Amino acid sequence: MCTEPHKRGTGRRPADIHRERQILATAWARDSDPGLTTEEQALLEELARKHRVAGVADTDPLPMIGVAQLYRRDVPDLLAGPDGCDLLQVFWCPFDRHGPTGYGMSLDLRWRRSSEVAEVLAAPPRPAVVGFEGYVPEPCVLHPEQVATYPFAGLLPEDLRARIYAWEEALEEEAEETVDDDAPEAPTYQHDLSIPPGWRAGGFASWHKTDPSPMDCRTCTAPMDLLLTIDSKEWDGGSGSWKPIEEQDLPTHRFATPTEVAVGNWGQLNVFACPVPSHPHRWSIQ
């Protein structure tokens, strides 16, 4: 539950958001005449309305939304939890009204022991309305794939970074000289080799929106490791080698966002953990 005081009685209904997505998916999947019908457009306008929930105080407990549930047995690179916990559950508040600015997100990570989970709720508590549709995920089953990743270019030693840039420039010049219009673009360290897009556990964080920033534990000052990345897209036009082979010919706007989660301006949320698992997490939006 989110217990931080903020306005929480006005927003969109989660059921309307799910229905809106279903209508859009159906409309674009039509082979003969893709696009919205007049009736569907009218329905989407109705579903986009904001609603006010009567009698909701700013201090009433607000159910957080479950974002991810990961078992260490399924995700080899998931960092260890405290005291033998093997189940990580991630929640967030569906309103951007937190922190010193009053416009921040609220993230809650819970470690549990899967052996101690007894009765499971058939339907988890849900907020009546949400402030942002990007905080309402579509259910997805994970099929983890283990890959090798490398540090963000801005964190590499200067001499190695210079060699990488020279290699990229040589490949780009070679690509410009080819006359094959169907030839793939020249690969780059950032987009094709170092840090993949999509949801990830472990590896290295990308700092493509800001300069690299030290992520040290505020309790013990130890350097923190990347625990989890929550991404708005699984791939995009610049993903290159990371795009799944099975999805090479699929359009980005329909198939690269299976969770329908949107972080920041369609960015990614990097969550960091201290080597001491019981210490609080930190995060950065890129």
mmCIF file of C-alpha atoms in Angstrom:
data_model
loop_
_atom_site.group_PDB
_atom_site.id
_atom_site.type_symbol
_atom_site.label_atom_id
_atom_site.label_comp_id
_atom_site.label_asym_id
_atom_site.label_seq_id
_atom_site.Cartn_x
_atom_site.Cartn_y
_atom_site.Cartn_z
ATOM 1 C CA MET A 1 0.000 0.000 0.000
ATOM 2 C CA CYS A 2 1.111 3.559 -0.709
ATOM 3 C CA THR A 3 0.632 5.569 2.474
ATOM 4 C CA GLU A 4 2.346 8.784 1.374
ATOM 5 C CA PRO A 5 -0.243 11.608 1.349
ATOM 6 C CA HIS A 6 -1.181 12.755 -2.173
ATOM 7 C CA LYS A 7 -4.231 13.175 -4.382
ATOM 8 C CA ARG A 8 -5.484 9.726 -5.357
ATOM 9 C CA GLY A 9 -9.204 9.969 -6.016
ATOM 10 C CA THR A 10 -9.153 11.034 -9.680
ATOM 11 C CA GLY A 11 -7.735 9.181 -12.674
ATOM 12 C CA ARG A 12 -8.368 6.474 -15.224
ATOM 13 C CA ARG A 13 -9.815 3.078 -14.328
ATOM 14 C CA PRO A 14 -7.422 0.123 -14.867
ATOM 15 C CA ALA A 15 -10.155 -1.924 -16.556
ATOM 16 C CA ASP A 16 -10.660 0.887 -19.089
ATOM 17 C CA ILE A 17 -6.944 0.943 -19.847
ATOM 18 C CA HIS A 18 -6.841 -2.820 -20.505
ATOM 19 C CA ARG A 19 -9.942 -2.563 -22.709
ATOM 20 C CA GLU A 20 -8.418 0.322 -24.679
ATOM 21 C CA ARG A 21 -5.338 -1.754 -25.425
ATOM 22 C CA GLN A 22 -7.434 -4.690 -26.579
ATOM 23 C CA ILE A 23 -9.369 -2.484 -28.996
ATOM 24 C CA LEU A 24 -6.205 -0.981 -30.462
ATOM 25 C CA ALA A 25 -4.568 -4.384 -30.863
ATOM 26 C CA THR A 26 -7.629 -5.767 -32.612
ATOM 27 C CA ALA A 27 -7.876 -2.757 -34.913
ATOM 28 C CA TRP A 28 -4.264 -2.944 -36.079
ATOM 29 C CA ALA A 29 -4.374 -6.719 -36.485
ATOM 30 C CA ARG A 30 -7.054 -6.607 -39.172
ATOM 31 C CA ASP A 31 -5.597 -7.792 -42.472
ATOM 32 C CA SER A 32 -8.162 -6.269 -44.799
ATOM 33 C CA ASP A 33 -8.684 -2.831 -43.268
ATOM 34 C CA PRO A 34 -6.396 -2.068 -40.326
ATOM 35 C CA GLY A 35 -7.337 0.900 -38.197
ATOM 36 C CA LEU A 36 -10.138 2.060 -35.958
ATOM 37 C CA THR A 37 -13.773 2.041 -36.940
ATOM 38 C CA THR A 38 -16.043 4.953 -36.056
ATOM 39 C CA GLU A 39 -17.562 2.894 -33.248
ATOM 40 C CA GLU A 40 -14.138 1.996 -31.868
ATOM 41 C CA GLN A 41 -13.029 5.631 -31.919
ATOM 42 C CA ALA A 42 -16.112 6.625 -29.954
ATOM 43 C CA LEU A 43 -15.498 3.830 -27.447
ATOM 44 C CA LEU A 44 -11.863 4.850 -27.000
ATOM 45 C CA GLU A 45 -12.919 8.409 -26.238
ATOM 46 C CA GLU A 46 -15.223 7.077 -23.526
ATOM 47 C CA LEU A 47 -12.544 4.777 -22.098
ATOM 48 C CA ALA A 48 -10.029 7.649 -21.952
ATOM 49 C CA ARG A 49 -12.201 9.627 -19.521
ATOM 50 C CA LYS A 50 -10.950 10.300 -16.034
ATOM 51 C CA HIS A 51 -13.169 9.328 -13.125
ATOM 52 C CA ARG A 52 -13.486 10.630 -9.604
ATOM 53 C CA VAL A 53 -13.848 8.204 -6.715
ATOM 54 C CA ALA A 54 -16.014 9.734 -4.038
ATOM 55 C CA GLY A 55 -14.888 9.718 -0.438
ATOM 56 C CA VAL A 56 -11.208 9.000 -1.033
ATOM 57 C CA ALA A 57 -8.940 10.981 1.281
ATOM 58 C CA ASP A 58 -5.361 11.920 0.395
ATOM 59 C CA THR A 59 -4.138 9.761 3.283
ATOM 60 C CA ASP A 60 -6.163 6.611 2.567
ATOM 61 C CA PRO A 61 -4.000 3.521 1.916
ATOM 62 C CA LEU A 62 -3.702 3.035 -1.848
ATOM 63 C CA PRO A 63 -3.000 -0.435 -3.302
ATOM 64 C CA MET A 64 0.252 -0.478 -5.210
ATOM 65 C CA ILE A 65 0.420 -2.285 -8.544
ATOM 66 C CA GLY A 66 2.471 -5.448 -8.935
ATOM 67 C CA VAL A 67 5.130 -4.897 -11.600
ATOM 68 C CA ALA A 68 7.278 -8.020 -11.495
ATOM 69 C CA GLN A 69 7.706 -11.280 -9.603
ATOM 70 C CA LEU A 70 11.016 -13.079 -10.066
ATOM 71 C CA TYR A 71 12.319 -16.321 -8.590
ATOM 72 C CA ARG A 72 16.078 -16.802 -8.358
ATOM 73 C CA ARG A 73 15.667 -20.365 -9.637
ATOM 74 C CA ASP A 74 14.383 -18.922 -12.936
ATOM 75 C CA VAL A 75 16.768 -15.964 -13.267
ATOM 76 C CA PRO A 76 20.397 -17.024 -12.695
ATOM 77 C CA ASP A 77 21.752 -13.444 -12.640
ATOM 78 C CA LEU A 78 19.246 -12.105 -10.108
ATOM 79 C CA LEU A 79 21.202 -10.792 -7.134
ATOM 80 C CA ALA A 80 20.767 -12.565 -3.825
ATOM 81 C CA GLY A 81 18.109 -11.385 -1.404
ATOM 82 C CA PRO A 82 18.562 -10.980 2.358
ATOM 83 C CA ASP A 83 18.537 -13.976 4.709
ATOM 84 C CA GLY A 84 18.026 -16.611 2.033
ATOM 85 C CA CYS A 85 15.071 -14.919 0.318
ATOM 86 C CA ASP A 86 14.636 -16.223 -3.230
ATOM 87 C CA LEU A 87 11.536 -14.364 -4.439
ATOM 88 C CA LEU A 88 11.627 -10.702 -5.506
ATOM 89 C CA GLN A 89 8.353 -8.799 -5.855
ATOM 90 C CA VAL A 90 8.291 -5.283 -7.299
ATOM 91 C CA PHE A 91 5.444 -2.805 -6.740
ATOM 92 C CA TRP A 92 4.862 0.840 -7.584
ATOM 93 C CA CYS A 93 2.292 3.489 -6.846
ATOM 94 C CA PRO A 94 0.188 4.389 -9.921
ATOM 95 C CA PHE A 95 0.627 8.146 -9.317
ATOM 96 C CA ASP A 96 3.660 10.387 -9.931
ATOM 97 C CA ARG A 97 3.174 12.464 -6.793
ATOM 98 C CA HIS A 98 6.026 11.545 -4.484
ATOM 99 C CA GLY A 99 9.336 12.789 -3.187
ATOM 100 C CA PRO A 100 10.591 16.314 -2.588
ATOM 101 C CA THR A 101 9.302 17.606 -5.942
ATOM 102 C CA GLY A 102 5.867 16.026 -5.628
ATOM 103 C CA TYR A 103 6.254 14.594 -9.147
ATOM 104 C CA GLY A 104 8.319 11.472 -8.467
ATOM 105 C CA MET A 105 7.520 7.779 -8.548
ATOM 106 C CA SER A 106 7.253 5.466 -5.555
ATOM 107 C CA LEU A 107 8.845 2.034 -5.893
ATOM 108 C CA ASP A 108 8.608 -0.801 -3.369
ATOM 109 C CA LEU A 109 10.728 -3.972 -3.558
ATOM 110 C CA ARG A 110 9.917 -6.939 -1.331
ATOM 111 C CA TRP A 111 12.102 -10.014 -0.857
ATOM 112 C CA ARG A 112 10.374 -13.197 0.338
ATOM 113 C CA ARG A 113 11.067 -16.889 0.773
ATOM 114 C CA SER A 114 9.013 -18.818 -1.754
ATOM 115 C CA SER A 115 8.762 -21.780 0.644
ATOM 116 C CA GLU A 116 6.865 -19.560 3.079
ATOM 117 C CA VAL A 117 4.235 -18.393 0.572
ATOM 118 C CA ALA A 118 1.033 -20.157 1.554
ATOM 119 C CA GLU A 119 -2.307 -18.852 0.352
ATOM 120 C CA VAL A 120 -2.112 -16.894 -2.905
ATOM 121 C CA LEU A 121 -4.753 -14.274 -3.693
ATOM 122 C CA ALA A 122 -6.745 -15.053 -6.836
ATOM 123 C CA ALA A 123 -7.101 -11.335 -7.511
ATOM 124 C CA PRO A 124 -4.625 -8.891 -5.949
ATOM 125 C CA PRO A 125 -5.908 -5.582 -4.570
ATOM 126 C CA ARG A 126 -6.106 -2.924 -7.284
ATOM 127 C CA PRO A 127 -6.502 0.852 -7.117
ATOM 128 C CA ALA A 128 -9.839 2.158 -8.320
ATOM 129 C CA VAL A 129 -8.111 4.742 -10.522
ATOM 130 C CA VAL A 130 -4.535 5.428 -11.633
ATOM 131 C CA GLY A 131 -2.714 8.595 -12.533
ATOM 132 C CA PHE A 132 -0.829 7.185 -15.521
ATOM 133 C CA GLU A 133 -1.710 4.293 -17.835
ATOM 134 C CA GLY A 134 1.984 3.380 -18.170
ATOM 135 C CA TYR A 135 1.896 2.127 -14.582
ATOM 136 C CA VAL A 136 -0.690 -0.546 -15.484
ATOM 137 C CA PRO A 137 1.174 -3.560 -16.904
ATOM 138 C CA GLU A 138 -0.279 -6.273 -19.079
ATOM 139 C CA PRO A 139 0.306 -9.768 -17.637
ATOM 140 C CA CYS A 140 3.309 -11.468 -19.231
ATOM 141 C CA VAL A 141 5.065 -14.777 -18.671
ATOM 142 C CA LEU A 142 8.848 -14.466 -18.728
ATOM 143 C CA HIS A 143 11.162 -16.655 -20.786
ATOM 144 C CA PRO A 144 14.588 -15.495 -19.545
ATOM 145 C CA GLU A 145 17.562 -15.562 -21.889
ATOM 146 C CA GLN A 146 21.084 -15.212 -20.513
ATOM 147 C CA VAL A 147 23.390 -12.888 -22.481
ATOM 148 C CA ALA A 148 26.782 -11.244 -21.987
ATOM 149 C CA THR A 149 26.744 -7.493 -21.391
ATOM 150 C CA TYR A 150 29.485 -4.877 -21.089
ATOM 151 C CA PRO A 151 29.764 -1.527 -19.274
ATOM 152 C CA PHE A 152 28.336 1.705 -20.623
ATOM 153 C CA ALA A 153 30.886 3.340 -22.948
ATOM 154 C CA GLY A 154 31.197 6.444 -20.767
ATOM 155 C CA LEU A 155 32.501 4.305 -17.899
ATOM 156 C CA LEU A 156 35.255 2.577 -19.879
ATOM 157 C CA PRO A 157 38.932 3.621 -19.647
ATOM 158 C CA GLU A 158 39.654 6.527 -21.988
ATOM 159 C CA ASP A 159 42.105 4.602 -24.201
ATOM 160 C CA LEU A 160 39.661 1.717 -24.681
ATOM 161 C CA ARG A 161 36.835 4.139 -25.411
ATOM 162 C CA ALA A 162 38.961 5.836 -28.072
ATOM 163 C CA ARG A 163 39.677 2.488 -29.740
ATOM 164 C CA ILE A 164 35.964 1.655 -29.789
ATOM 165 C CA TYR A 165 35.076 5.008 -31.345
ATOM 166 C CA ALA A 166 37.762 4.530 -34.013
ATOM 167 C CA TRP A 167 36.435 1.049 -34.782
ATOM 168 C CA GLU A 168 32.889 2.410 -35.102
ATOM 169 C CA GLU A 169 33.981 5.208 -37.417
ATOM 170 C CA ALA A 170 35.823 2.744 -39.658
ATOM 171 C CA LEU A 171 32.744 0.534 -39.908
ATOM 172 C CA GLU A 172 30.535 3.537 -40.657
ATOM 173 C CA GLU A 173 32.835 4.711 -43.446
ATOM 174 C CA GLU A 174 32.849 1.205 -44.897
ATOM 175 C CA ALA A 175 29.051 1.070 -44.778
ATOM 176 C CA GLU A 176 28.754 4.430 -46.551
ATOM 177 C CA GLU A 177 30.813 3.099 -49.450
ATOM 178 C CA THR A 178 28.528 0.111 -50.084
ATOM 179 C CA VAL A 179 25.829 0.392 -52.758
ATOM 180 C CA ASP A 180 23.543 -2.221 -51.221
ATOM 181 C CA ASP A 181 20.457 -0.428 -49.888
ATOM 182 C CA ASP A 182 19.410 -3.546 -47.956
ATOM 183 C CA ALA A 183 22.713 -3.876 -46.120
ATOM 184 C CA PRO A 184 22.393 -3.600 -42.320
ATOM 185 C CA GLU A 185 23.651 -0.495 -40.577
ATOM 186 C CA ALA A 186 27.140 -0.570 -39.139
ATOM 187 C CA PRO A 187 27.095 -1.997 -35.600
ATOM 188 C CA THR A 188 27.923 0.183 -32.615
ATOM 189 C CA TYR A 189 29.172 -0.667 -29.155
ATOM 190 C CA GLN A 190 26.285 1.104 -27.442
ATOM 191 C CA HIS A 191 23.397 -0.288 -29.488
ATOM 192 C CA ASP A 192 24.625 -3.710 -30.606
ATOM 193 C CA LEU A 193 27.245 -5.035 -28.215
ATOM 194 C CA SER A 194 27.193 -3.611 -24.697
ATOM 195 C CA ILE A 195 23.760 -3.192 -23.072
ATOM 196 C CA PRO A 196 20.620 -4.846 -24.474
ATOM 197 C CA PRO A 197 17.197 -3.198 -24.404
ATOM 198 C CA GLY A 198 14.245 -4.693 -22.553
ATOM 199 C CA TRP A 199 13.651 -5.947 -19.027
ATOM 200 C CA ARG A 200 16.830 -7.355 -17.493
ATOM 201 C CA ALA A 201 18.211 -8.721 -14.230
ATOM 202 C CA GLY A 202 21.857 -7.949 -13.486
ATOM 203 C CA GLY A 203 24.429 -6.763 -15.988
ATOM 204 C CA PHE A 204 25.260 -3.082 -16.475
ATOM 205 C CA ALA A 205 23.098 0.025 -16.464
ATOM 206 C CA SER A 206 22.806 2.385 -19.403
ATOM 207 C CA TRP A 207 23.314 6.112 -18.855
ATOM 208 C CA HIS A 208 22.234 7.275 -22.314
ATOM 209 C CA LYS A 209 20.010 10.108 -21.024
ATOM 210 C CA THR A 210 22.392 11.537 -18.447
ATOM 211 C CA ASP A 211 26.062 11.369 -17.632
ATOM 212 C CA PRO A 212 27.071 8.325 -15.569
ATOM 213 C CA SER A 213 26.326 8.887 -11.911
ATOM 214 C CA PRO A 214 27.794 6.975 -8.949
ATOM 215 C CA MET A 215 25.179 4.747 -7.339
ATOM 216 C CA ASP A 216 26.509 4.200 -3.826
ATOM 217 C CA CYS A 217 24.565 2.833 -0.893
ATOM 218 C CA ARG A 218 23.238 5.614 1.314
ATOM 219 C CA THR A 219 23.620 3.363 4.358
ATOM 220 C CA CYS A 220 27.197 2.063 3.991
ATOM 221 C CA THR A 221 28.505 4.017 0.921
ATOM 222 C CA ALA A 222 29.399 0.782 -0.905
ATOM 223 C CA PRO A 223 29.086 0.799 -4.734
ATOM 224 C CA MET A 224 25.753 -0.730 -5.727
ATOM 225 C CA ASP A 225 25.096 -3.304 -8.460
ATOM 226 C CA LEU A 226 22.308 -3.308 -11.019
ATOM 227 C CA LEU A 227 19.493 -5.477 -9.705
ATOM 228 C CA LEU A 228 16.763 -4.993 -12.299
ATOM 229 C CA THR A 229 15.951 -2.933 -15.379
ATOM 230 C CA ILE A 230 12.313 -2.174 -16.190
ATOM 231 C CA ASP A 231 12.161 -0.999 -19.803
ATOM 232 C CA SER A 232 9.351 0.623 -21.769
ATOM 233 C CA LYS A 233 10.294 -1.355 -24.905
ATOM 234 C CA GLU A 234 11.835 -4.752 -25.552
ATOM 235 C CA TRP A 235 13.537 -3.424 -28.689
ATOM 236 C CA ASP A 236 13.417 -0.514 -31.111
ATOM 237 C CA GLY A 237 14.769 0.559 -34.480
ATOM 238 C CA GLY A 238 18.287 0.928 -33.101
ATOM 239 C CA SER A 239 18.443 -2.370 -31.233
ATOM 240 C CA GLY A 240 20.277 -4.146 -34.049
ATOM 241 C CA SER A 241 21.684 -7.425 -32.839
ATOM 242 C CA TRP A 242 19.442 -7.552 -29.763
ATOM 243 C CA LYS A 243 16.161 -7.797 -31.679
ATOM 244 C CA PRO A 244 14.809 -11.374 -31.472
ATOM 245 C CA ILE A 245 15.210 -13.388 -34.664
ATOM 246 C CA GLU A 246 11.541 -14.372 -34.477
ATOM 247 C CA GLU A 247 10.511 -10.692 -34.442
ATOM 248 C CA GLN A 248 12.814 -9.258 -37.120
ATOM 249 C CA ASP A 249 9.945 -8.359 -39.463
ATOM 250 C CA LEU A 250 7.427 -7.209 -36.831
ATOM 251 C CA PRO A 251 6.617 -3.479 -36.467
ATOM 252 C CA THR A 252 7.938 -1.836 -33.309
ATOM 253 C CA HIS A 253 4.761 0.057 -32.413
ATOM 254 C CA ARG A 254 2.739 -3.161 -32.138
ATOM 255 C CA PHE A 255 5.079 -5.852 -30.878
ATOM 256 C CA ALA A 256 7.938 -4.268 -28.894
ATOM 257 C CA THR A 257 5.801 -3.273 -25.891
ATOM 258 C CA PRO A 258 4.206 -6.490 -24.574
ATOM 259 C CA THR A 259 4.023 -5.240 -20.978
ATOM 260 C CA GLU A 260 2.607 -1.814 -22.000
ATOM 261 C CA VAL A 261 4.673 -0.327 -19.165
ATOM 262 C CA ALA A 262 6.021 3.178 -19.780
ATOM 263 C CA VAL A 263 8.738 4.593 -17.525
ATOM 264 C CA GLY A 264 9.446 8.311 -17.686
ATOM 265 C CA ASN A 265 9.436 9.472 -21.297
ATOM 266 C CA TRP A 266 9.321 5.913 -22.643
ATOM 267 C CA GLY A 267 12.666 5.204 -20.975
ATOM 268 C CA GLN A 268 13.940 2.607 -18.564
ATOM 269 C CA LEU A 269 14.112 2.293 -14.802
ATOM 270 C CA ASN A 270 17.375 0.907 -13.389
ATOM 271 C CA VAL A 271 17.136 -0.430 -9.836
ATOM 272 C CA PHE A 272 20.378 -0.856 -7.871
ATOM 273 C CA ALA A 273 21.107 -3.039 -4.834
ATOM 274 C CA CYS A 274 23.759 -2.806 -2.152
ATOM 275 C CA PRO A 275 26.122 -5.786 -1.572
ATOM 276 C CA VAL A 276 24.394 -5.916 1.824
ATOM 277 C CA PRO A 277 20.958 -7.158 0.645
ATOM 278 C CA SER A 278 19.074 -5.682 3.599
ATOM 279 C CA HIS A 279 20.103 -2.092 2.750
ATOM 280 C CA PRO A 280 17.653 0.105 0.812
ATOM 281 C CA HIS A 281 17.656 0.125 -2.983
ATOM 282 C CA ARG A 282 18.241 3.100 -5.262
ATOM 283 C CA TRP A 283 17.082 3.721 -8.818
ATOM 284 C CA SER A 284 17.675 5.891 -11.854
ATOM 285 C CA ILE A 285 15.415 6.646 -14.851
ATOM 286 C CA GLN A 286 17.149 6.789 -18.225
#
